[in-house]
Amino acid sequence: MKHVLVIDDDESVRDAFEIALSSMEVAVEVTSVNNGESGVEKAVAMTPDLIFLDLKMPGIDGVETLRRIRAAGCESPVYIATAFMPEFLDELALAAKEGLRFGLSQKPLTGEQIRMIAEGSIEGLDREGVGNDG
Amino acid sequence: MADSYRFHFYVTSSDEKTLEVARQMEEALSQKFEGMEFEIKNLFEGGNAADALQDGVFSVPSLVKKMPEPIAQVIADFDNNADILIAVEKLSDSN
């Protein structure tokens, strides 16, 4: 059983992740929380195989959430979900310069894209893993 | 005449660990695709974010086969050397 933590204040996004990940061939248990503080607690308690983290949330944002997750010693792979736009990427560039390691995922993601990220990040590339454009 | 191959490796860091992964990836690609072109693209630098959108990238880090078409993207745990080799094979099979 693999464990994925989804941290996003948007219920419809959390639902989309749960639906997408529930249809993977490998068994995946999804835990969802709607804010950064709860996300830090869950990440430290679970050490999940993968974390999807929204950048913009009420309270502490995605970067601060990641900072606290890493400071607590959790090294799970983290994908921060955001649009690939300069107004969002500038903040993330500073986080990268701090030495924080993370991946990025374009927002919004389709169910297939969510599964491709999970399969590539959790399981390696022993199944699907290549997406053709169009 | 074989099509020329061009690869983009999208990353979020230019630290030593990432550059070492890129070096291993370039070596693996060059053994598979003679004369290929390989470029590291830090999403936070220059116009690379726009290039990522143009390449249809939805996740970083990822390895993209830009040419020949169709464009293909591989997502993997690139810190794992075995995954690098599998990624190269996957792109080879995506034509």
XYZ file of N, CA, C and O in Angstrom, chain A:
536
model
N 0.843 -1.205 0.000
C 0.000 0.000 0.000
C 0.881 1.260 0.000
O 1.791 1.382 0.805
N 0.603 2.143 -0.953
C 1.321 3.414 -1.005
C 0.454 4.511 -0.399
O -0.778 4.440 -0.445
N 1.117 5.514 0.145
C 0.383 6.583 0.824
C 0.682 7.930 0.154
O 1.846 8.279 -0.030
N -0.375 8.629 -0.198
C -0.242 9.949 -0.815
C -0.991 10.960 0.043
O -2.127 10.708 0.471
N -0.351 12.067 0.290
C -0.962 13.153 1.053
C -1.268 14.315 0.104
O -0.391 14.761 -0.636
N -2.507 14.780 0.132
C -2.921 15.913 -0.683
C -3.249 17.077 0.240
O -4.091 16.938 1.142
N -2.586 18.205 0.013
C -2.797 19.396 0.839
C -3.323 20.497 -0.069
O -2.577 21.067 -0.883
N -4.607 20.777 0.039
C -5.221 21.771 -0.858
C -6.501 22.271 -0.193
O -7.287 21.477 0.333
N -6.697 23.578 -0.241
C -7.886 24.147 0.406
C -9.150 23.978 -0.443
O -10.256 24.204 0.051
N -9.002 23.574 -1.684
C -10.144 23.431 -2.597
C -10.656 21.980 -2.546
O -9.958 21.051 -2.967
N -11.866 21.828 -2.064
C -12.427 20.479 -1.911
C -12.519 19.741 -3.251
O -12.281 18.532 -3.322
N -12.863 20.476 -4.308
C -13.005 19.815 -5.607
C -11.657 19.282 -6.100
O -11.594 18.237 -6.757
N -10.583 19.990 -5.768
C -9.246 19.508 -6.145
C -8.897 18.256 -5.347
O -8.400 17.264 -5.905
N -9.178 18.289 -4.061
C -8.885 17.099 -3.229
C -9.664 15.891 -3.746
O -9.128 14.784 -3.837
N -10.922 16.130 -4.092
C -11.743 15.034 -4.619
C -11.154 14.501 -5.927
O -11.143 13.284 -6.167
N -10.685 15.410 -6.779
C -10.121 14.993 -8.071
C -8.899 14.103 -7.873
O -8.719 13.096 -8.573
N -8.051 14.470 -6.907
C -6.883 13.641 -6.615
C -7.303 12.271 -6.099
O -6.745 11.241 -6.496
N -8.278 12.249 -5.209
C -8.705 10.960 -4.638
C -9.287 10.061 -5.713
O -9.015 8.854 -5.748
N -10.082 10.622 -6.603
C -10.679 9.819 -7.683
C -9.585 9.295 -8.618
O -9.570 8.115 -8.978
N -8.673 10.180 -9.002
C -7.619 9.772 -9.938
C -6.723 8.686 -9.337
O -6.410 7.684 -9.988
N -6.325 8.876 -8.095
C -5.380 7.946 -7.484
C -6.044 6.628 -7.099
O -5.374 5.593 -7.015
N -7.342 6.655 -6.907
C -8.047 5.417 -6.539
C -8.149 4.452 -7.715
O -8.438 3.272 -7.520
N -7.915 4.950 -8.924
C -8.034 4.084 -10.100
C -6.683 3.571 -10.589
O -6.583 3.010 -11.681
N -5.638 3.768 -9.782
C -4.323 3.236 -10.169
C -4.268 1.738 -9.917
O -4.993 1.209 -9.078
N -3.393 1.069 -10.645
C -3.272 -0.375 -10.488
C -2.721 -0.747 -9.116
O -3.123 -1.748 -8.524
N -1.798 0.051 -8.625
C -1.255 -0.203 -7.296
C -2.196 0.422 -6.272
O -2.827 1.451 -6.536
N -2.318 -0.211 -5.127
C -3.206 0.302 -4.082
C -2.615 1.576 -3.480
O -1.466 1.594 -3.038
N -3.395 2.628 -3.478
C -2.948 3.907 -2.951
C -3.960 4.408 -1.919
O -5.156 4.469 -2.200
N -3.462 4.734 -0.761
C -4.308 5.343 0.259
C -4.067 6.846 0.236
O -2.920 7.293 0.381
N -5.131 7.605 0.036
C -5.011 9.060 -0.066
C -5.520 9.704 1.214
O -6.624 9.407 1.676
N -4.708 10.561 1.777
C -5.117 11.377 2.916
C -5.150 12.823 2.450
O -4.193 13.297 1.844
N -6.268 13.503 2.703
C -6.410 14.884 2.241
C -6.640 15.816 3.422
O -7.377 15.477 4.353
N -6.002 16.964 3.358
C -6.241 18.008 4.360
C -6.398 19.337 3.634
O -5.958 19.491 2.490
N -7.037 20.288 4.302
C -7.387 21.524 3.604
C -6.554 22.734 4.000
O -6.899 23.863 3.647
N -5.458 22.504 4.746
C -4.604 23.646 5.104
C -3.180 23.174 5.398
O -2.937 21.982 5.638
N -2.272 24.136 5.381
C -0.861 23.817 5.536
C -0.505 23.265 6.901
O 0.318 22.344 7.015
N -1.086 23.826 7.951
C -0.757 23.357 9.300
C -1.081 21.867 9.463
O -0.258 21.084 9.979
N -2.280 21.496 9.027
C -2.657 20.079 9.107
C -1.770 19.235 8.198
O -1.447 18.082 8.521
N -1.383 19.815 7.073
C -0.516 19.099 6.153
C 0.829 18.768 6.772
O 1.358 17.669 6.584
N 1.384 19.710 7.516
C 2.662 19.465 8.178
C 2.517 18.335 9.193
O 3.346 17.417 9.249
N 1.445 18.385 9.966
C 1.218 17.338 10.983
C 1.115 15.965 10.335
O 1.728 14.993 10.793
N 0.323 15.890 9.263
C 0.136 14.595 8.591
C 1.432 14.114 7.947
O 1.760 12.924 7.997
N 2.134 15.021 7.318
C 3.375 14.637 6.637
C 4.377 14.055 7.625
O 5.014 13.027 7.360
N 4.507 14.695 8.764
C 5.466 14.233 9.764
C 5.020 12.907 10.363
O 5.835 12.004 10.595
N 3.712 12.767 10.565
C 3.194 11.542 11.175
C 3.234 10.360 10.216
O 3.504 9.226 10.614
N 2.975 10.633 8.915
C 2.821 9.544 7.940
C 4.094 9.218 7.173
O 4.288 8.105 6.713
N 4.929 10.233 6.942
C 6.009 10.142 5.956
C 5.479 9.473 4.685
O 5.875 8.360 4.320
N 4.572 10.141 3.988
C 3.933 9.532 2.813
C 4.922 9.286 1.675
O 6.023 9.842 1.653
N 4.497 8.463 0.734
C 5.337 8.185 -0.436
C 5.373 9.372 -1.383
O 6.297 9.500 -2.198
N 4.372 10.226 -1.295
C 4.278 11.369 -2.202
C 3.344 12.398 -1.588
O 2.335 12.047 -0.969
N 3.673 13.669 -1.793
C 2.832 14.758 -1.295
C 2.519 15.708 -2.450
O 3.430 16.156 -3.155
N 1.244 15.979 -2.654
C 0.813 17.043 -3.555
C 0.421 18.236 -2.691
O -0.414 18.108 -1.786
N 0.995 19.381 -2.983
C 0.853 20.553 -2.118
C 0.460 21.771 -2.943
O 1.177 22.155 -3.878
N -0.656 22.379 -2.581
C -1.091 23.590 -3.276
C -0.213 24.766 -2.861
O 0.186 24.869 -1.692
N 0.096 25.636 -3.794
C 0.941 26.790 -3.472
C 0.169 27.849 -2.703
O 0.619 28.365 -1.685
N -1.013 28.201 -3.203
C -1.768 29.300 -2.606
C -2.901 28.767 -1.735
O -3.858 28.181 -2.240
N -2.764 28.964 -0.439
C -3.782 28.534 0.511
C -3.922 29.585 1.602
O -2.960 30.306 1.900
N -5.092 29.669 2.218
C -5.235 30.530 3.401
C -4.315 30.036 4.511
O -3.986 28.847 4.569
N -3.903 30.914 5.399
C -2.961 30.513 6.443
C -1.573 30.409 5.860
O -1.176 31.233 5.029
N -0.828 29.406 6.251
C 0.513 29.267 5.683
C 0.389 28.718 4.254
O -0.422 27.829 3.979
N 1.174 29.294 3.357
C 1.081 28.889 1.945
C 1.920 27.636 1.693
O 2.501 27.044 2.612
N 1.981 27.250 0.430
C 2.667 26.013 0.093
C 4.149 26.039 0.414
O 4.701 25.041 0.894
N 4.801 27.151 0.160
C 6.246 27.225 0.416
C 6.533 27.110 1.904
O 7.436 26.370 2.324
N 5.760 27.828 2.724
C 5.992 27.744 4.174
C 5.657 26.348 4.696
O 6.329 25.819 5.592
N 4.612 25.752 4.121
C 4.271 24.381 4.499
C 5.428 23.439 4.186
O 5.828 22.615 5.019
N 5.993 23.574 2.998
C 7.128 22.729 2.615
C 8.316 22.985 3.537
O 9.000 22.043 3.969
N 8.543 24.243 3.829
C 9.676 24.593 4.701
C 9.540 23.875 6.062
O 10.499 23.316 6.588
N 8.310 23.856 6.590
C 8.093 23.228 7.904
C 8.167 21.700 7.804
O 8.646 21.035 8.723
N 7.686 21.176 6.694
C 7.771 19.720 6.494
C 9.230 19.282 6.480
O 9.622 18.310 7.133
N 10.055 19.996 5.743
C 11.483 19.642 5.660
C 12.181 19.876 6.999
O 13.034 19.075 7.415
N 11.813 20.965 7.671
C 12.453 21.262 8.961
C 12.149 20.181 9.982
O 12.954 19.928 10.893
N 10.989 19.534 9.820
C 10.602 18.466 10.746
C 11.236 17.137 10.370
O 11.012 16.127 11.039
N 12.003 17.128 9.293
C 12.740 15.923 8.929
C 12.052 15.014 7.939
O 12.553 13.930 7.642
N 10.895 15.422 7.412
C 10.188 14.608 6.417
C 10.774 14.881 5.031
O 10.747 16.023 4.560
N 11.295 13.855 4.380
C 11.931 14.027 3.073
C 11.102 13.400 1.946
O 11.629 13.094 0.866
N 9.815 13.212 2.188
C 8.949 12.664 1.138
C 8.993 13.561 -0.095
O 9.100 14.786 0.026
N 8.883 12.958 -1.282
C 8.807 13.789 -2.491
C 7.590 14.709 -2.434
O 6.497 14.266 -2.065
N 7.792 15.963 -2.788
C 6.710 16.953 -2.759
C 6.564 17.585 -4.133
O 7.558 18.052 -4.715
N 5.352 17.579 -4.654
C 5.032 18.343 -5.859
C 4.171 19.521 -5.451
O 3.086 19.349 -4.876
N 4.645 20.711 -5.742
C 3.855 21.912 -5.482
C 3.040 22.216 -6.727
O 3.582 22.315 -7.838
N 1.735 22.356 -6.532
C 0.830 22.601 -7.652
C 0.647 24.098 -7.857
O 0.262 24.825 -6.932
N 0.932 24.547 -9.068
C 0.812 25.965 -9.375
C 0.742 26.165 -10.886
O 1.075 25.268 -11.658
N 0.296 27.329 -11.291
C 0.409 27.694 -12.699
C 1.861 28.061 -12.979
O 2.545 28.610 -12.115
N 2.342 27.750 -14.186
C 3.722 28.074 -14.546
C 3.788 29.527 -15.008
O 4.142 29.816 -16.146
N 3.465 30.430 -14.098
C 3.435 31.853 -14.424
C 4.433 32.580 -13.532
O 4.641 32.203 -12.376
N 5.056 33.667 -14.056
C 6.099 34.351 -13.294
C 5.663 34.790 -11.904
O 6.461 34.708 -10.950
N 4.420 35.246 -11.749
C 3.996 35.750 -10.440
C 3.991 34.658 -9.366
O 4.070 34.939 -8.182
N 3.890 33.405 -9.796
C 3.941 32.294 -8.842
C 5.341 31.694 -8.757
O 5.783 31.261 -7.687
N 6.028 31.668 -9.883
C 7.327 31.001 -9.923
C 8.411 31.781 -9.191
O 9.370 31.185 -8.696
N 8.269 33.095 -9.103
C 9.298 33.896 -8.427
C 9.467 33.465 -6.976
O 10.588 33.335 -6.466
N 8.344 33.235 -6.291
C 8.407 32.818 -4.893
C 9.054 31.433 -4.770
O 9.843 31.165 -3.862
N 8.711 30.580 -5.712
C 9.258 29.225 -5.685
C 10.746 29.215 -6.015
O 11.501 28.382 -5.502
N 11.170 30.138 -6.865
C 12.596 30.236 -7.184
C 13.402 30.565 -5.933
O 14.487 30.020 -5.715
N 12.866 31.437 -5.096
C 13.546 31.768 -3.841
C 13.618 30.549 -2.926
O 14.637 30.311 -2.271
N 12.542 29.776 -2.908
C 12.523 28.562 -2.080
C 13.582 27.570 -2.565
O 14.271 26.926 -1.759
N 13.720 27.467 -3.873
C 14.733 26.556 -4.420
C 16.136 27.028 -4.037
O 17.010 26.217 -3.737
N 16.326 28.334 -4.042
C 17.643 28.867 -3.672
C 17.948 28.629 -2.200
O 19.118 28.582 -1.798
N 16.891 28.475 -1.382
C 17.092 28.125 0.031
C 17.640 26.712 0.183
O 18.102 26.332 1.258
N 17.499 25.941 -0.890
C 17.922 24.541 -0.814
C 16.769 23.577 -0.640
O 16.985 22.370 -0.489
N 15.546 24.105 -0.630
C 14.386 23.218 -0.541
C 14.254 22.442 -1.839
O 14.305 23.016 -2.932
N 14.078 21.126 -1.728
C 13.925 20.290 -2.916
C 12.454 19.951 -3.095
O 11.785 19.493 -2.174
N 11.962 20.176 -4.288
C 10.555 19.918 -4.595
C 10.379 19.829 -6.098
O 11.222 20.302 -6.865
N 9.267 19.218 -6.501
C 8.876 19.234 -7.893
C 7.708 20.177 -8.070
O 7.141 20.692 -7.098
N 7.387 20.433 -9.307
C 6.239 21.288 -9.616
C 5.257 20.521 -10.485
O 5.652 19.718 -11.330
N 3.986 20.804 -10.270
C 2.980 20.273 -11.179
C 2.091 21.416 -11.623
O 1.747 22.300 -10.838
N 1.790 21.381 -12.899
C 0.941 22.411 -13.488
C -0.463 22.297 -12.910
O -0.943 21.204 -12.618
N -1.098 23.412 -12.711
C -2.446 23.412 -12.169
C -3.405 24.056 -13.169
O -3.094 25.141 -13.667
N -4.525 23.423 -13.505
C -5.026 22.154 -12.962
C -4.443 20.962 -13.707
O -3.965 21.088 -14.832
N -4.508 19.795 -13.060
C -4.065 18.546 -13.673
C -5.270 17.696 -14.031
O -6.272 17.695 -13.328
N -5.142 16.946 -15.101
C -6.163 15.951 -15.421
C -5.932 14.709 -14.558
O -4.853 14.532 -13.977
N -6.915 13.855 -14.511
C -6.759 12.614 -13.764
C -5.601 11.786 -14.287
O -4.833 11.203 -13.509
N -5.453 11.730 -15.593
C -4.363 10.964 -16.190
C -3.009 11.552 -15.820
O -2.051 10.815 -15.539
N -2.910 12.873 -15.793
C -1.647 13.505 -15.414
C -1.314 13.230 -13.950
O -0.150 13.005 -13.606
N -2.324 13.247 -13.092
C -2.098 12.928 -11.677
C -1.540 11.512 -11.544
O -0.572 11.270 -10.820
N -2.133 10.598 -12.268
C -1.667 9.202 -12.196
C -0.256 9.072 -12.756
O 0.572 8.318 -12.228
N 0.040 9.789 -13.822
C 1.393 9.706 -14.399
C 2.448 10.206 -13.418
O 3.529 9.622 -13.297
N 2.144 11.283 -12.717
C 3.100 11.797 -11.729
C 3.283 10.785 -10.603
O 4.404 10.478 -10.190
N 2.166 10.238 -10.134
C 2.252 9.279 -9.028
C 3.006 8.026 -9.456
O 3.869 7.524 -8.726
N 2.697 7.521 -10.633
C 3.369 6.311 -11.102
C 4.867 6.547 -11.291
O 5.685 5.696 -10.955
N 5.208 7.693 -11.824
C 6.612 7.987 -12.045
C 7.368 8.224 -10.748
O 8.526 7.822 -10.607
N 6.709 8.849 -9.807
C 7.392 9.240 -8.576
C 7.400 8.148 -7.530
O 8.354 8.026 -6.756
N 6.352 7.356 -7.499
C 6.245 6.348 -6.446
C 6.795 5.012 -6.904
O 7.567 4.359 -6.230
N 6.381 4.608 -8.092
C 6.637 3.227 -8.486
C 7.836 3.057 -9.395
O 8.149 1.955 -9.783
N 8.440 4.133 -9.824
C 9.415 4.021 -10.887
C 8.695 3.953 -12.221
O 7.521 4.280 -12.310
N 9.376 3.505 -13.208
C 8.802 3.539 -14.553
C 8.511 2.145 -15.079
O 8.657 1.882 -16.251
N 8.077 1.267 -14.205
C 7.848 -0.100 -14.662
C 6.531 -0.260 -15.400
O 6.263 -1.287 -15.980
N 5.684 0.774 -15.360
C 4.459 0.719 -16.163
C 4.433 1.928 -17.074
O 5.389 2.231 -17.742
N 3.299 2.618 -17.108
C 3.188 3.783 -17.967
C 4.127 4.861 -17.461
O 4.578 4.851 -16.349
N 4.399 5.853 -18.280
C 5.285 6.918 -17.828
C 5.603 7.891 -18.926
O 6.278 8.875 -18.727
N 5.093 7.628 -20.098
C 5.376 8.501 -21.224
C 4.077 9.103 -21.710
O 3.096 8.407 -21.923
N 4.069 10.403 -21.838
C 2.885 11.081 -22.341
C 3.189 11.757 -23.653
O 4.072 12.596 -23.733
N 2.480 11.369 -24.682
C 2.658 12.040 -25.962
C 1.770 13.268 -26.018
O 0.670 13.270 -25.506
N 2.283 14.299 -26.643
C 1.532 15.546 -26.773
C 0.565 15.403 -27.934
O 0.955 15.380 -29.074
N -0.684 15.355 -27.625
C -1.688 15.213 -28.662
C -1.804 13.790 -29.007
O -2.572 13.216 -29.568
